[in-house]
Amino acid sequence: MSFKASAPGKIILFGEHAVVYGKPALAVPVTQIHTVVDVSDSDQPGVWIDAADINLHAELNTLPLDHPLAAAIRNLFLFQGVTSFPNLRINISSTIPVAAGFGSGAAVSVAVLRSLSSYLDKPLRNEDVNRLALEIEKLYHGSPSGIDNTVITYAQPVYFVKDRPIEIFKVGAPLTIVIGDTGIPAPTRESVSDVRRLWTADKPYWENIFKQVGMITNQARAAIESGRLNQVGELMNQNHALLQEMTVSSPELDKLVESSRKAGAIGAKLSGGGRGGNMIALVKSESADVVSSAMIDAGAKRIIITRIL
Ligand code: PMV
């Protein structure tokens, strides 16, 4: 017996960091990249995890309690009242780059929870997948807003406000997005705690910045829903400027953003935690190749072109 589940990557279009402080953010799935988890019977005693991409081959009980993968599996067993663990093999493979802002950790959690719960013949509802995946995100990130697990669980464009029911948003005209990866690993935990330090030192100032990001995000949702792409691009530029002010951009990200704009992107910004990881450029579909080449010349290590419909 074997059960498979997959989960996509994601990018944040608007509102990262401010979302941690209760402001709205927009995120979309990136279906070209995904994690696949296959749970199958095993003759070997124990719960064996194989994740070749991260060089992991281990039995569940040998992993520390706060290991995110082990915690996802243990939490699911606990949630479903499974006390004696069956002998099984959990095979994880992923094309989602790690620590690049694509939500690789959340995708692994979601795919593990779905495949394992189906294997146990108790498939989870989306709400439960989302809630359990958030607990695991806390091990990766410290104090995540929950946006990654949400967009990856629902695999649809999400308007997200922390601790509020999710809203799916419509896309009035397809968005062609060129994603440029700096190739620099950037743990979100660090940029999030640096922003927290800034906020702690001058709350009124930073709350005003977060409020501006929130307004941009709301305008962007309306612009995306009615297909006003030029306005979406302009709002991306404004959001990037505020992220620079939060100190979460980097020379490499700025260079990719500027090169994409020069090559004809409608707008561009960093996406996700920042410092490294990736940036996104909104383009007319016919200029995707020109913008991609300019970004490669400016140092992008990987380009993904995605269309959001
Ligand atoms: O996982 P990333 O790098 O795409 O970033 C998540 C977005 C943040 O707003 C920076 C953090 C969070 O928990 O929302």
Short mmCIF file of C-alpha atoms and ligand atoms in Angstrom, two decimals:
data_model
loop_
_atom_site.label_atom_id
_atom_site.label_comp_id
_atom_site.label_asym_id
_atom_site.label_seq_id
_atom_site.Cartn_x
_atom_site.Cartn_y
_atom_site.Cartn_z
CA MET A 1 0.00 0.00 0.00
CA SER A 2 1.30 3.44 -0.88
CA PHE A 3 -0.10 6.98 -0.67
CA LYS A 4 1.28 10.02 -2.43
CA ALA A 5 0.62 13.73 -1.95
CA SER A 6 2.23 16.77 -3.42
CA ALA A 7 2.35 20.43 -2.45
CA PRO A 8 3.44 23.44 -4.52
CA GLY A 9 5.93 26.19 -3.79
CA LYS A 10 4.72 29.72 -3.20
CA ILE A 11 5.69 33.34 -3.55
CA ILE A 12 4.49 36.36 -1.64
CA LEU A 13 3.28 39.11 -3.98
CA PHE A 14 2.70 41.82 -1.39
CA GLY A 15 2.93 42.45 2.32
CA GLU A 16 5.75 40.25 3.67
CA HIS A 17 7.04 41.25 7.11
CA ALA A 18 4.13 43.68 7.70
CA VAL A 19 1.94 40.54 7.75
CA VAL A 20 3.68 39.47 10.97
CA TYR A 21 2.19 42.63 12.56
CA GLY A 22 -1.39 41.93 11.49
CA LYS A 23 -1.36 43.61 8.08
CA PRO A 24 -2.71 41.83 4.99
CA ALA A 25 -0.49 40.04 2.48
CA LEU A 26 -1.06 38.39 -0.89
CA ALA A 27 0.54 35.08 -1.80
CA VAL A 28 0.16 32.68 -4.71
CA PRO A 29 1.19 29.06 -5.33
CA VAL A 30 4.02 28.30 -7.77
CA THR A 31 3.01 25.02 -9.32
CA GLN A 32 6.17 24.49 -11.42
CA ILE A 33 7.99 23.49 -8.25
CA HIS A 34 6.67 21.02 -5.71
CA THR A 35 7.34 18.50 -2.99
CA VAL A 36 6.14 14.93 -3.38
CA VAL A 37 5.75 12.62 -0.40
CA ASP A 38 5.12 8.93 -0.79
CA VAL A 39 4.15 6.85 2.25
CA SER A 40 4.35 3.10 1.84
CA ASP A 41 4.42 -0.15 3.81
CA SER A 42 7.79 -1.37 4.93
CA ASP A 43 9.27 -4.69 6.08
CA GLN A 44 11.81 -2.85 8.19
CA PRO A 45 10.65 -2.07 11.75
CA GLY A 46 10.02 1.60 12.45
CA VAL A 47 9.09 4.75 10.57
CA TRP A 48 11.84 5.40 8.04
CA ILE A 49 12.24 8.80 6.44
CA ASP A 50 14.11 9.18 3.17
CA ALA A 51 14.76 12.68 1.93
CA ALA A 52 17.63 12.39 -0.51
CA ASP A 53 17.55 16.15 -1.35
CA ILE A 54 18.56 17.02 2.20
CA ASN A 55 20.63 13.88 2.69
CA LEU A 56 18.36 12.46 5.33
CA HIS A 57 17.80 8.76 5.87
CA ALA A 58 16.68 8.15 9.44
CA GLU A 59 14.26 6.35 11.69
CA LEU A 60 11.73 8.65 13.36
CA ASN A 61 12.84 7.91 16.93
CA THR A 62 16.44 8.87 16.19
CA LEU A 63 15.45 12.42 15.24
CA PRO A 64 15.21 15.18 17.85
CA LEU A 65 11.72 16.17 19.02
CA ASP A 66 12.04 19.62 17.45
CA HIS A 67 13.15 18.32 14.06
CA PRO A 68 10.43 19.82 11.80
CA LEU A 69 9.94 16.67 9.76
CA ALA A 70 9.83 14.39 12.79
CA ALA A 71 7.50 16.83 14.54
CA ALA A 72 5.10 16.83 11.56
CA ILE A 73 4.90 13.04 11.70
CA ARG A 74 4.64 12.80 15.50
CA ASN A 75 2.04 15.59 15.68
CA LEU A 76 -0.07 13.85 13.08
CA PHE A 77 0.06 10.52 14.94
CA LEU A 78 -0.92 12.36 18.10
CA PHE A 79 -3.74 14.27 16.36
CA GLN A 80 -5.12 11.05 14.92
CA GLY A 81 -4.73 9.08 18.13
CA VAL A 82 -2.18 6.64 16.68
CA THR A 83 -0.22 5.24 19.62
CA SER A 84 1.67 2.32 18.13
CA PHE A 85 3.48 3.47 15.04
CA PRO A 86 3.12 1.25 11.97
CA ASN A 87 6.19 0.12 10.01
CA LEU A 88 6.43 2.46 7.09
CA ARG A 89 8.66 4.35 4.74
CA ILE A 90 8.18 8.05 4.03
CA ASN A 91 9.90 9.14 0.86
CA ILE A 92 10.28 12.88 0.30
CA SER A 93 11.48 14.50 -2.88
CA SER A 94 11.30 18.14 -3.75
CA THR A 95 12.09 20.55 -6.57
CA ILE A 96 11.49 23.55 -4.29
CA PRO A 97 14.75 25.37 -3.50
CA VAL A 98 15.40 25.47 0.25
CA ALA A 99 15.65 28.74 2.23
CA ALA A 100 14.84 30.80 -0.85
CA GLY A 101 11.38 32.14 0.06
CA PHE A 102 9.50 29.44 -1.85
CA GLY A 103 7.98 27.88 1.25
CA SER A 104 9.89 24.61 0.94
CA GLY A 105 9.44 23.73 4.62
CA ALA A 106 5.69 24.33 4.57
CA ALA A 107 5.34 22.29 1.37
CA VAL A 108 7.08 19.32 2.99
CA SER A 109 4.82 19.59 6.06
CA VAL A 110 1.63 19.81 3.98
CA ALA A 111 2.59 16.88 1.73
CA VAL A 112 3.69 14.74 4.70
CA LEU A 113 0.46 15.46 6.60
CA ARG A 114 -1.73 14.68 3.58
CA SER A 115 0.01 11.49 2.47
CA LEU A 116 0.42 10.09 5.96
CA SER A 117 -3.16 10.82 7.00
CA SER A 118 -4.42 9.15 3.80
CA TYR A 119 -2.18 6.17 4.51
CA LEU A 120 -3.77 5.94 7.96
CA ASP A 121 -7.15 6.08 6.23
CA LYS A 122 -8.06 9.32 8.02
CA PRO A 123 -7.50 12.05 5.39
CA LEU A 124 -7.32 15.50 6.94
CA ARG A 125 -9.52 18.47 6.12
CA ASN A 126 -7.68 21.52 4.75
CA GLU A 127 -8.25 23.41 8.02
CA ASP A 128 -6.46 20.67 9.96
CA VAL A 129 -3.60 20.40 7.45
CA ASN A 130 -3.18 24.17 7.71
CA ARG A 131 -3.27 24.23 11.50
CA LEU A 132 -0.84 21.33 11.94
CA ALA A 133 1.50 22.79 9.29
CA LEU A 134 1.53 26.11 11.17
CA GLU A 135 2.79 24.34 14.30
CA ILE A 136 5.72 23.03 12.24
CA GLU A 137 6.36 26.45 10.71
CA LYS A 138 6.97 27.68 14.25
CA LEU A 139 9.92 25.30 14.49
CA TYR A 140 11.40 26.68 11.26
CA HIS A 141 10.61 30.37 11.72
CA GLY A 142 10.01 31.19 15.38
CA SER A 143 6.90 33.37 15.03
CA PRO A 144 5.52 32.88 11.54
CA SER A 145 2.44 34.74 10.39
CA GLY A 146 1.07 31.52 8.88
CA ILE A 147 0.96 32.78 5.30
CA ASP A 148 3.24 30.07 3.86
CA ASN A 149 1.33 27.09 5.21
CA THR A 150 -1.98 28.73 4.23
CA VAL A 151 -1.20 29.42 0.56
CA ILE A 152 0.45 26.01 0.20
CA THR A 153 -2.41 24.14 1.88
CA TYR A 154 -5.09 25.79 -0.26
CA ALA A 155 -2.91 26.06 -3.41
CA GLN A 156 -4.80 29.14 -4.53
CA PRO A 157 -4.15 32.92 -4.50
CA VAL A 158 -4.64 33.95 -0.88
CA TYR A 159 -5.39 37.29 0.79
CA PHE A 160 -4.05 36.60 4.23
CA VAL A 161 -4.44 38.36 7.56
CA LYS A 162 -2.97 36.62 10.60
CA ASP A 163 -5.56 34.86 12.78
CA ARG A 164 -8.41 35.63 10.37
CA PRO A 165 -10.25 33.21 8.08
CA ILE A 166 -8.51 33.00 4.72
CA GLU A 167 -9.84 34.73 1.63
CA ILE A 168 -9.12 33.48 -1.87
CA PHE A 169 -8.70 36.34 -4.34
CA LYS A 170 -9.52 36.44 -8.04
CA VAL A 171 -7.06 37.33 -10.76
CA GLY A 172 -8.76 39.63 -13.31
CA ALA A 173 -6.03 39.37 -15.96
CA PRO A 174 -3.27 36.71 -15.92
CA LEU A 175 -0.10 37.81 -14.15
CA THR A 176 3.18 36.76 -15.74
CA ILE A 177 5.83 36.79 -13.07
CA VAL A 178 9.54 36.22 -13.52
CA ILE A 179 11.04 34.95 -10.28
CA GLY A 180 14.75 35.56 -9.87
CA ASP A 181 16.64 33.67 -7.21
CA THR A 182 19.78 35.31 -5.83
CA GLY A 183 21.02 31.86 -4.83
CA ILE A 184 21.84 33.28 -1.42
CA PRO A 185 20.26 31.22 1.37
CA ALA A 186 18.43 33.56 3.70
CA PRO A 187 16.84 32.19 6.85
CA THR A 188 13.53 34.02 7.32
CA ARG A 189 13.90 33.71 11.09
CA GLU A 190 16.80 36.22 10.99
CA SER A 191 15.20 38.91 8.87
CA VAL A 192 11.98 38.59 10.89
CA SER A 193 13.85 39.07 14.16
CA ASP A 194 15.83 42.02 12.77
CA VAL A 195 12.58 43.74 11.78
CA ARG A 196 11.24 42.99 15.25
CA ARG A 197 14.28 44.72 16.75
CA LEU A 198 13.62 47.83 14.65
CA TRP A 199 9.95 47.80 15.65
CA THR A 200 10.75 47.36 19.34
CA ALA A 201 13.06 50.39 19.23
CA ASP A 202 10.45 52.72 17.64
CA LYS A 203 6.99 51.21 17.46
CA PRO A 204 5.05 54.27 16.16
CA TYR A 205 7.47 54.75 13.28
CA TRP A 206 7.46 51.12 12.14
CA GLU A 207 3.76 50.66 12.67
CA ASN A 208 3.23 53.51 10.26
CA ILE A 209 5.48 51.75 7.72
CA PHE A 210 3.55 48.48 8.17
CA LYS A 211 0.30 50.42 7.75
CA GLN A 212 1.55 51.80 4.43
CA VAL A 213 2.43 48.26 3.32
CA GLY A 214 -1.07 47.14 4.33
CA MET A 215 -2.63 49.91 2.23
CA ILE A 216 -0.46 48.96 -0.75
CA THR A 217 -1.54 45.33 -0.36
CA ASN A 218 -5.22 46.25 -0.31
CA GLN A 219 -4.83 48.47 -3.38
CA ALA A 220 -2.90 45.66 -5.08
CA ARG A 221 -5.66 43.16 -4.43
CA ALA A 222 -8.21 45.48 -6.05
CA ALA A 223 -5.86 46.17 -8.97
CA ILE A 224 -5.18 42.44 -9.52
CA GLU A 225 -8.87 41.59 -9.33
CA SER A 226 -9.72 44.15 -11.98
CA GLY A 227 -6.68 43.41 -14.16
CA ARG A 228 -4.98 46.83 -13.82
CA LEU A 229 -1.45 45.51 -14.31
CA ASN A 230 0.34 48.87 -14.55
CA GLN A 231 -0.99 49.78 -11.14
CA VAL A 232 0.04 46.38 -9.74
CA GLY A 233 3.59 47.02 -11.01
CA GLU A 234 3.72 50.50 -9.50
CA LEU A 235 2.53 49.10 -6.16
CA MET A 236 5.23 46.42 -6.28
CA ASN A 237 7.84 49.17 -6.67
CA GLN A 238 6.38 51.03 -3.69
CA ASN A 239 6.33 47.86 -1.59
CA HIS A 240 9.97 47.16 -2.47
CA ALA A 241 11.00 50.65 -1.32
CA LEU A 242 9.37 50.01 2.07
CA LEU A 243 11.09 46.62 2.34
CA GLN A 244 14.39 48.36 1.66
CA GLU A 245 13.60 50.69 4.51
CA MET A 246 12.96 47.66 6.74
CA THR A 247 16.56 46.63 5.85
CA VAL A 248 15.48 43.29 4.42
CA SER A 249 16.66 43.91 0.87
CA SER A 250 20.28 43.37 -0.18
CA PRO A 251 22.58 44.65 -2.94
CA GLU A 252 21.99 41.42 -4.89
CA LEU A 253 18.20 41.68 -4.64
CA ASP A 254 18.26 45.38 -5.54
CA LYS A 255 20.41 44.64 -8.57
CA LEU A 256 17.95 42.04 -9.85
CA VAL A 257 15.01 44.37 -9.18
CA GLU A 258 16.67 47.26 -11.04
CA SER A 259 17.80 45.12 -13.98
CA SER A 260 14.29 43.72 -14.44
CA ARG A 261 12.77 47.19 -14.43
CA LYS A 262 15.33 48.45 -16.96
CA ALA A 263 14.55 45.47 -19.20
CA GLY A 264 10.86 46.39 -19.25
CA ALA A 265 9.26 44.81 -16.18
CA ILE A 266 6.04 46.58 -15.16
CA GLY A 267 7.21 46.46 -11.54
CA ALA A 268 9.47 44.43 -9.27
CA LYS A 269 10.17 43.72 -5.61
CA LEU A 270 11.83 41.24 -3.34
CA SER A 271 9.59 38.39 -2.23
CA GLY A 272 9.55 36.63 1.13
CA GLY A 273 11.93 37.12 4.03
CA GLY A 274 14.54 38.98 1.96
CA ARG A 275 18.31 39.54 2.37
CA GLY A 276 18.76 36.71 -0.15
CA GLY A 277 16.21 34.33 -1.59
CA ASN A 278 14.17 35.63 -4.44
CA MET A 279 12.60 38.64 -6.09
CA ILE A 280 9.70 38.87 -8.49
CA ALA A 281 9.13 40.96 -11.60
CA LEU A 282 5.71 41.48 -13.16
CA VAL A 283 6.07 41.45 -16.95
CA LYS A 284 4.02 41.49 -20.13
CA SER A 285 4.13 37.87 -21.31
CA GLU A 286 6.00 38.88 -24.49
CA SER A 287 8.84 40.47 -22.48
CA ALA A 288 9.36 37.53 -20.06
CA ASP A 289 12.43 36.25 -21.95
CA VAL A 290 14.13 39.65 -22.26
CA VAL A 291 13.57 40.38 -18.57
CA SER A 292 14.80 36.89 -17.59
CA SER A 293 18.04 37.35 -19.59
CA ALA A 294 18.63 40.74 -17.99
CA MET A 295 18.15 39.20 -14.56
CA ILE A 296 20.57 36.37 -15.34
CA ASP A 297 23.14 38.95 -16.49
CA ALA A 298 22.56 40.77 -13.20
CA GLY A 299 23.38 37.63 -11.21
CA ALA A 300 20.19 35.56 -10.87
CA LYS A 301 21.15 31.94 -10.21
CA ARG A 302 17.77 30.55 -11.19
CA ILE A 303 14.78 31.91 -13.06
CA ILE A 304 11.24 30.60 -12.87
CA ILE A 305 8.54 32.11 -15.04
CA THR A 306 5.09 31.56 -13.63
CA ARG A 307 1.64 32.60 -14.80
CA ILE A 308 -1.04 33.29 -12.26
CA LEU A 309 -4.51 32.82 -13.64
O1 PMV B 1 9.02 32.14 3.97
P1 PMV B 1 9.36 33.42 3.34
O2 PMV B 1 10.82 33.72 3.30
O3 PMV B 1 8.65 33.61 2.03
O4 PMV B 1 8.84 34.62 4.26
C1 PMV B 1 7.68 34.60 4.96
C2 PMV B 1 7.13 35.96 5.04
C3 PMV B 1 7.44 36.80 6.25
O5 PMV B 1 6.43 37.79 6.27
C4 PMV B 1 8.79 37.48 6.12
C5 PMV B 1 7.41 36.02 7.55
C6 PMV B 1 6.05 35.50 7.93
O6 PMV B 1 6.00 34.66 8.83
O7 PMV B 1 5.04 35.95 7.41
#
